[in-house]
Structure formats: structure tokens, C-alpha cells
């Protein structure tokens, strides 16, 4: 069966194209469509619940935060071969985080610098967490 908003949209479209009041006013039956994803995925719900638990026992926040970070990294690419550039930025960020967490960076920072700035001893280059 059609939804009320679908009925209203169909009536509005038919009244605009064929003159006012000449379109059908009843509900048009809808044929069953197996391509509709919600119905198609019903068979997967049981296995998903067994594997992950009910939807109130997990969160998608981790994935959302990772996506937000990738969007931020994407802004600083030149849009040529983005997967390679995104992977490189993620590798740099992970490396810097590991260096900071190991505690080896306190001696390598110039005096008065921010904690986001790292100078690796023995290297000429300096790294910043944010570009």
C-alpha cells in the first residue's frame, strides 16, 4: 500500500499535468519488490544479533570518529591518489602518537614549544600533529 505522502504526491503530480481533479484519488496497490533492502536484509538480522548482540550493546561512534578524521585528512591532500595520501597521513599520525606515548619526546622538544611539536633526535626534520 502507498504511504499518505506518496498518495498526496501522486495526486499533486496528476493534477498539475492533466488539469485539476481529473487524477485518481484512491490508493494504488504496490507490488512486492525483493530489491527493497529492508526486506532483503531480514534474513541477516538473526546472524548479526548472534554475532554482535542487540543494537543497544554496541556503538558506531568509533567508526564515525575514524570517518571524521579521514575527512579532515582528505582536505589536506591534492586529490590525486587519495588512498595513498590518506594512508601516509594516518601512518604519520600513528607514529607521532606512539612516540609521544613512549615518553621519549620530552627531551626532543625545543624549549617553549607546544606538546604537538616533535623533533626526533638525530634527524633534521620536525613533525607536527596537525598540518
Coordinates of N, CA, C and O in Angstrom, one line a residue:
X1 N 0.8 -1.2 0.0 CA 0.0 0.0 0.0 C 0.9 1.2 0.0 O 2.0 1.2 0.5
X2 N 0.3 2.3 -0.6 CA 1.1 3.5 -0.6 C 1.0 4.3 0.7 O 0.0 4.2 1.5
X3 N 2.0 5.0 1.0 CA 2.0 5.9 2.2 C 1.2 7.2 1.9 O 1.0 7.5 0.7
X4 N 0.7 7.8 2.9 CA -0.1 9.0 2.6 C 0.6 10.1 1.9 O 0.1 10.8 1.0
X5 N 1.9 10.2 2.1 CA 2.7 11.3 1.4 C 2.9 10.9 -0.1 O 2.9 11.7 -1.0
X6 N 2.9 9.5 -0.4 CA 3.0 9.1 -1.7 C 1.7 9.4 -2.5 O 1.7 9.7 -3.7
X7 N 0.6 9.1 -1.8 CA -0.7 9.4 -2.4 C -0.8 10.9 -2.7 O -1.3 11.3 -3.8
X8 N -0.4 11.8 -1.7 CA -0.5 13.2 -1.9 C 0.4 13.6 -3.1 O 0.0 14.5 -3.9
X9 N 1.6 13.1 -3.2 CA 2.5 13.5 -4.3 C 1.9 13.0 -5.6 O 2.0 13.8 -6.6
X10 N 1.4 11.8 -5.7 CA 0.8 11.3 -6.9 C -0.4 12.2 -7.4 O -0.5 12.5 -8.5
X11 N -1.2 12.5 -6.4 CA -2.4 13.4 -6.7 C -2.0 14.8 -7.2 O -2.5 15.3 -8.2
X12 N -0.9 15.3 -6.6 CA -0.5 16.6 -6.9 C 0.1 16.6 -8.4 O -0.1 17.5 -9.2
X13 N 0.9 15.5 -8.6 CA 1.5 15.4 -10.0 C 0.4 15.2 -11.0 O 0.5 15.8 -12.1
X14 N -0.6 14.4 -10.8 CA -1.6 14.2 -11.8 C -2.4 15.4 -12.0 O -2.9 15.7 -13.1
X15 N -2.7 16.2 -10.9 CA -3.5 17.4 -11.1 C -2.7 18.5 -11.8 O -3.3 19.3 -12.6
X16 N -1.4 18.5 -11.7 CA -0.6 19.5 -12.4 C -0.4 19.2 -13.9 O -0.4 20.1 -14.7
X17 N -0.4 17.9 -14.2 CA -0.2 17.5 -15.6 C -1.5 17.4 -16.4 O -1.4 17.6 -17.6
X18 N -2.6 17.0 -15.8 CA -3.8 16.7 -16.6 C -4.9 17.6 -16.2 O -6.1 17.2 -16.5
X19 N -4.7 18.7 -15.6 CA -5.9 19.5 -15.2 C -6.3 19.2 -13.8 O -6.2 18.0 -13.3
X20 N -7.0 20.1 -13.1 CA -7.3 19.9 -11.7 C -8.5 18.9 -11.6 O -9.5 18.9 -12.3
X21 N -8.3 17.9 -10.7 CA -9.4 17.0 -10.3 C -9.6 15.8 -11.2 O -10.5 15.1 -11.0
X22 N -8.8 15.6 -12.2 CA -9.0 14.5 -13.2 C -8.2 13.3 -12.8 O -8.5 12.2 -13.3
X23 N -7.3 13.3 -11.9 CA -6.4 12.2 -11.5 C -7.2 11.3 -10.5 O -8.2 11.6 -9.9
X24 N -6.7 10.0 -10.4 CA -7.3 9.1 -9.4 C -7.1 9.5 -8.0 O -6.0 10.0 -7.7
X25 N -8.0 9.3 -7.2 CA -7.9 9.7 -5.8 C -7.7 8.6 -4.8 O -7.5 8.8 -3.7
X26 N -7.8 7.4 -5.3 CA -7.7 6.2 -4.4 C -6.3 5.8 -4.2 O -5.3 6.4 -4.8
X27 N -6.1 4.7 -3.4 CA -4.8 4.2 -3.1 C -4.4 3.2 -4.2 O -5.2 2.3 -4.6
X28 N -3.2 3.3 -4.7 CA -2.7 2.4 -5.7 C -2.0 1.2 -5.0 O -1.2 1.5 -4.2
X29 N -2.3 0.0 -5.4 CA -1.6 -1.1 -4.7 C -0.1 -1.2 -5.2 O 0.2 -0.8 -6.4
X30 N 0.8 -1.6 -4.3 CA 2.2 -1.7 -4.7 C 2.5 -3.2 -4.8 O 2.1 -3.9 -3.9
X31 N 3.3 -3.5 -5.8 CA 3.8 -4.9 -5.9 C 5.0 -5.1 -5.0 O 5.7 -4.2 -4.7
X32 N 5.1 -6.4 -4.5 CA 6.2 -6.7 -3.6 C 7.5 -6.7 -4.4 O 7.6 -7.2 -5.5
X33 N 8.5 -6.0 -3.9 CA 9.8 -5.8 -4.5 C 10.9 -6.4 -3.7 O 11.2 -5.9 -2.6
X34 N 11.5 -7.5 -4.1 CA 12.5 -8.1 -3.3 C 13.8 -7.3 -3.3 O 14.7 -7.5 -2.5
X35 N 13.9 -6.3 -4.2 CA 15.1 -5.5 -4.2 C 15.1 -4.4 -3.0 O 16.1 -3.8 -2.8
X36 N 14.0 -4.3 -2.4 CA 13.9 -3.4 -1.2 C 14.8 -3.9 -0.2 O 14.7 -5.0 0.3
X37 N 15.8 -3.1 0.2 CA 16.9 -3.6 1.1 C 16.4 -4.1 2.5 O 16.8 -5.1 3.0
X38 N 15.4 -3.3 3.0 CA 15.0 -3.7 4.4 C 14.4 -5.1 4.4 O 14.7 -5.8 5.3
X39 N 13.7 -5.4 3.4 CA 13.1 -6.8 3.4 C 14.1 -7.8 3.0 O 14.1 -8.9 3.5
X40 N 15.0 -7.4 2.1 CA 16.1 -8.3 1.7 C 17.0 -8.7 2.8 O 17.5 -9.8 2.9
X41 N 17.3 -7.8 3.8 CA 18.2 -8.0 4.8 C 17.6 -8.7 6.0 O 18.3 -9.0 7.0
X42 N 16.3 -9.0 6.0 CA 15.7 -9.6 7.2 C 16.4 -10.9 7.5 O 16.5 -11.3 8.7
X43 N 16.8 -11.7 6.5 CA 17.5 -12.9 6.8 C 18.8 -12.8 7.5 O 19.3 -13.7 8.2
X44 N 19.4 -11.6 7.4 CA 20.7 -11.4 8.1 C 20.6 -10.9 9.5 O 21.6 -10.9 10.2
X45 N 19.4 -10.5 9.9 CA 19.3 -10.0 11.3 C 19.6 -11.0 12.3 O 20.3 -10.6 13.3
X46 N 19.2 -12.2 12.2 CA 19.4 -13.2 13.3 C 20.9 -13.4 13.4 O 21.4 -13.4 14.5
X47 N 21.6 -13.6 12.3 CA 23.1 -13.9 12.4 C 23.8 -12.6 13.0 O 24.8 -12.8 13.7
X48 N 23.4 -11.4 12.6 CA 24.0 -10.2 13.1 C 23.8 -10.1 14.6 O 24.7 -9.7 15.3
X49 N 22.6 -10.4 15.1 CA 22.3 -10.3 16.5 C 23.2 -11.3 17.3 O 23.7 -11.0 18.3
X50 N 23.3 -12.5 16.7 CA 24.1 -13.5 17.4 C 25.6 -13.1 17.4 O 26.3 -13.4 18.4
X51 N 26.0 -12.5 16.4 CA 27.4 -12.1 16.3 C 27.8 -10.9 17.1 O 28.8 -10.9 17.9
X52 N 27.0 -9.8 17.0 CA 27.3 -8.6 17.7 C 26.5 -8.3 18.9 O 26.8 -7.4 19.6
X53 N 25.4 -9.0 19.1 CA 24.4 -8.7 20.2 C 23.4 -7.7 19.7 O 23.4 -7.3 18.5
X54 N 22.5 -7.3 20.6 CA 21.5 -6.4 20.2 C 22.1 -5.0 20.0 O 23.2 -4.7 20.4
X55 N 21.3 -4.1 19.3 CA 21.8 -2.8 18.9 C 22.1 -1.9 20.0 O 22.9 -0.9 19.9
X56 N 21.5 -2.2 21.2 CA 21.8 -1.3 22.4 C 23.1 -1.7 23.1 O 23.5 -1.1 24.1
X57 N 23.8 -2.8 22.6 CA 25.0 -3.2 23.3 C 26.3 -2.8 22.6 O 27.4 -3.2 23.0
X58 N 26.2 -2.1 21.5 CA 27.4 -1.6 20.8 C 27.2 -0.2 20.2 O 26.0 0.2 20.2
X59 N 28.2 0.4 19.8 CA 28.1 1.8 19.3 C 28.9 1.9 17.9 O 29.8 1.2 17.7
X60 N 28.4 2.8 17.1 CA 29.1 3.1 15.9 C 30.0 4.4 16.0 O 30.5 4.8 15.0
X61 N 30.1 4.9 17.2 CA 30.9 6.1 17.4 C 32.3 6.0 17.0 O 32.9 6.9 16.4
X62 N 33.0 4.8 17.2 CA 34.3 4.7 16.8 C 34.5 4.8 15.3 O 35.4 5.5 14.8
X63 N 33.6 4.2 14.5 CA 33.7 4.3 13.1 C 33.4 5.7 12.6 O 34.0 6.2 11.7
X64 N 32.5 6.4 13.3 CA 32.1 7.8 12.9 C 33.3 8.7 13.2 O 33.6 9.6 12.4
X65 N 34.0 8.5 14.3 CA 35.2 9.3 14.6 C 36.3 9.1 13.6 O 37.0 10.0 13.2
X66 N 36.5 7.8 13.2 CA 37.5 7.5 12.2 C 37.2 8.1 10.9 O 38.1 8.7 10.2
X67 N 35.9 8.1 10.5 CA 35.5 8.7 9.3 C 35.7 10.3 9.3 O 36.2 10.8 8.3
X68 N 35.4 10.9 10.4 CA 35.6 12.3 10.6 C 37.1 12.7 10.4 O 37.5 13.7 9.8
X69 N 38.0 11.8 11.0 CA 39.4 12.1 10.9 C 39.9 11.9 9.4 O 40.7 12.8 8.9
X70 N 39.4 10.9 8.7 CA 39.7 10.8 7.3 C 39.3 12.0 6.5 O 39.9 12.4 5.5
X71 N 38.1 12.5 6.8 CA 37.6 13.7 6.1 C 38.5 14.8 6.3 O 38.8 15.6 5.4
X72 N 39.0 15.0 7.5 CA 40.0 16.1 7.8 C 41.3 15.9 7.1 O 41.9 16.8 6.5
X73 N 41.8 14.6 7.0 CA 43.0 14.3 6.3 C 42.8 14.6 4.8 O 43.7 15.1 4.1
X74 N 41.6 14.2 4.2 CA 41.3 14.4 2.8 C 41.5 15.9 2.4 O 41.9 16.1 1.3
X75 N 41.1 16.8 3.3 CA 41.2 18.2 2.9 C 42.6 18.6 2.6 O 42.8 19.6 1.9
X76 N 43.6 18.0 3.2 CA 45.0 18.4 3.0 C 45.7 17.6 1.9 O 46.9 17.7 1.7
X77 N 44.9 16.8 1.2 CA 45.5 16.1 0.0 C 45.3 16.9 -1.2 O 44.6 17.9 -1.2
X78 N 46.1 16.5 -2.3 CA 45.9 17.2 -3.5 C 44.9 16.5 -4.4 O 44.8 16.8 -5.6
X79 N 44.1 15.6 -3.9 CA 43.1 14.8 -4.5 C 43.6 13.9 -5.7 O 42.8 13.4 -6.4
X80 N 44.9 13.7 -5.8 CA 45.5 12.8 -6.7 C 46.0 11.6 -5.9 O 46.8 11.7 -5.1
X81 N 45.4 10.4 -6.2 CA 45.7 9.2 -5.4 C 45.4 9.3 -3.9 O 46.3 9.2 -3.1
X82 N 44.2 9.7 -3.6 CA 43.9 10.0 -2.1 C 44.1 8.8 -1.2 O 44.6 9.0 -0.1
X83 N 43.8 7.5 -1.6 CA 44.1 6.4 -0.6 C 45.5 6.4 -0.2 O 45.8 6.2 1.0
X84 N 46.5 6.6 -1.1 CA 47.9 6.6 -0.7 C 48.2 7.7 0.2 O 48.9 7.5 1.2
X85 N 47.7 8.9 -0.1 CA 48.0 10.1 0.8 C 47.3 9.9 2.1 O 47.9 10.3 3.2
X86 N 46.1 9.4 2.2 CA 45.4 9.2 3.5 C 46.1 8.2 4.3 O 46.3 8.4 5.5
X87 N 46.6 7.1 3.7 CA 47.4 6.1 4.4 C 48.7 6.7 5.0 O 49.0 6.4 6.1
X88 N 49.3 7.5 4.2 CA 50.6 8.1 4.7 C 50.3 9.1 5.9 O 51.1 9.1 6.8
X89 N 49.2 9.9 5.8 CA 48.9 10.8 6.9 C 48.6 10.0 8.2 O 48.9 10.3 9.3
X90 N 47.8 8.9 8.0 CA 47.4 8.1 9.1 C 48.7 7.4 9.7 O 48.8 7.3 11.0
X91 N 49.6 7.0 8.9 CA 50.8 6.4 9.4 C 51.6 7.4 10.2 O 52.1 7.1 11.3
X92 N 51.7 8.6 9.7 CA 52.4 9.7 10.4 C 51.8 10.0 11.8 O 52.5 10.1 12.8
X93 N 50.5 10.1 11.7 CA 49.8 10.4 13.0 C 50.0 9.3 14.0 O 50.2 9.5 15.2
X94 N 49.9 8.0 13.6 CA 50.1 6.9 14.5 C 51.5 6.9 15.0 O 51.8 6.7 16.2
X95 N 52.5 7.1 14.2 CA 53.9 7.2 14.6 C 54.2 8.3 15.6 O 54.8 8.0 16.6
X96 N 53.6 9.4 15.4 CA 53.8 10.5 16.3 C 53.1 10.2 17.6 O 53.7 10.5 18.7
X97 N 51.9 9.6 17.6 CA 51.2 9.3 18.8 C 52.1 8.3 19.6 O 52.2 8.4 20.8
X98 N 52.6 7.3 19.0 CA 53.4 6.3 19.6 C 54.7 6.9 20.3 O 55.1 6.5 21.4
X99 N 55.3 7.8 19.6 CA 56.5 8.5 20.1 C 56.1 9.3 21.4 O 56.8 9.3 22.3
X100 N 55.0 10.0 21.3 CA 54.5 10.8 22.4 C 54.2 9.9 23.6 O 54.5 10.2 24.8
X101 N 53.5 8.8 23.4 CA 53.1 7.9 24.4 C 54.3 7.1 25.1 O 54.3 6.8 26.3
X102 N 55.4 7.0 24.3 CA 56.5 6.3 24.9 C 57.3 7.2 25.8 O 58.1 6.7 26.6
X103 N 57.0 8.5 25.8 CA 57.7 9.4 26.7 C 59.1 9.8 26.2 O 59.8 10.5 26.9
X104 N 59.5 9.4 25.1 CA 60.8 9.8 24.5 C 60.8 11.2 23.9 O 61.8 11.7 23.5
X105 N 59.6 11.8 23.8 CA 59.6 13.1 23.1 C 59.9 14.3 24.0 O 60.2 15.4 23.5
X106 N 59.8 14.2 25.3 CA 60.0 15.3 26.2 C 61.4 15.9 26.0 O 61.6 17.1 26.0
X107 N 62.4 15.1 25.8 CA 63.8 15.5 25.7 C 64.0 16.1 24.2 O 65.0 16.8 24.0
X108 N 63.2 15.7 23.3 CA 63.4 16.0 21.9 C 62.7 17.3 21.5 O 62.8 17.7 20.4
X109 N 61.9 17.9 22.4 CA 61.1 19.1 22.1 C 62.0 20.3 22.4 O 62.6 20.4 23.4
X110 N 62.0 21.3 21.5 CA 62.6 22.6 21.7 C 62.0 23.3 22.9 O 60.8 23.1 23.2
X111 N 62.7 24.0 23.7 CA 62.2 24.7 24.9 C 61.1 25.7 24.5 O 61.2 26.4 23.5
X112 N 60.0 25.6 25.2 CA 58.9 26.5 25.0 C 58.0 26.1 23.8 O 57.1 26.8 23.5
X113 N 58.2 24.9 23.3 CA 57.3 24.5 22.1 C 56.1 23.8 22.7 O 56.0 23.5 23.8
X114 N 55.1 23.7 21.8 CA 53.8 23.1 22.2 C 54.0 21.6 22.2 O 54.9 21.0 21.6
X115 N 53.1 20.9 23.0 CA 53.2 19.4 23.0 C 52.9 18.7 21.7 O 53.1 17.6 21.5
X116 N 52.4 19.5 20.7 CA 52.1 18.9 19.4 C 53.2 18.9 18.5 O 53.1 18.5 17.3
X117 N 54.4 19.5 18.9 CA 55.5 19.6 18.1 C 56.6 18.6 18.6 O 56.8 18.5 19.7
X118 N 57.2 17.9 17.6 CA 58.1 16.8 18.0 C 59.4 17.0 17.1 O 59.3 17.2 15.9
X119 N 60.6 17.0 17.7 CA 61.8 16.9 16.9 C 62.5 15.6 17.3 O 62.8 15.4 18.5
X120 N 62.7 14.8 16.4 CA 63.3 13.5 16.6 C 64.8 13.7 16.7 O 65.4 14.3 15.8
X121 N 65.5 13.2 17.7 CA 66.9 13.4 17.9 C 67.6 12.7 16.8 O 67.3 11.6 16.4
X122 N 68.6 13.3 16.2 CA 69.4 12.7 15.1 C 68.8 13.0 13.7 O 69.4 12.6 12.7
X123 N 67.7 13.6 13.7 CA 67.0 13.9 12.4 C 66.9 15.4 12.2 O 66.8 16.2 13.1
X124 N 67.0 15.8 11.0 CA 66.9 17.2 10.6 C 65.4 17.7 10.6 O 65.2 18.8 10.9
X125 N 64.5 16.8 10.3 CA 63.1 17.2 10.2 C 62.4 17.3 11.5 O 62.7 16.6 12.4
X126 N 61.3 18.1 11.5 CA 60.5 18.3 12.6 C 59.1 17.9 12.2 O 58.7 18.1 11.1
X127 N 58.3 17.4 13.1 CA 56.9 16.9 12.8 C 55.9 17.7 13.7 O 56.2 18.0 14.8
X128 N 54.8 17.9 13.1 CA 53.7 18.5 13.9 C 52.5 17.6 13.7 O 52.3 16.9 12.7
X129 N 51.6 17.5 14.8 CA 50.5 16.6 14.7 C 49.5 17.1 13.7 O 48.8 16.3 13.1
X130 N 49.3 18.4 13.6 CA 48.3 18.9 12.7 C 49.0 19.7 11.6 O 49.9 20.4 11.8
X131 N 48.5 19.5 10.3 CA 49.1 20.2 9.2 C 48.4 21.4 8.9 O 47.3 21.7 9.3

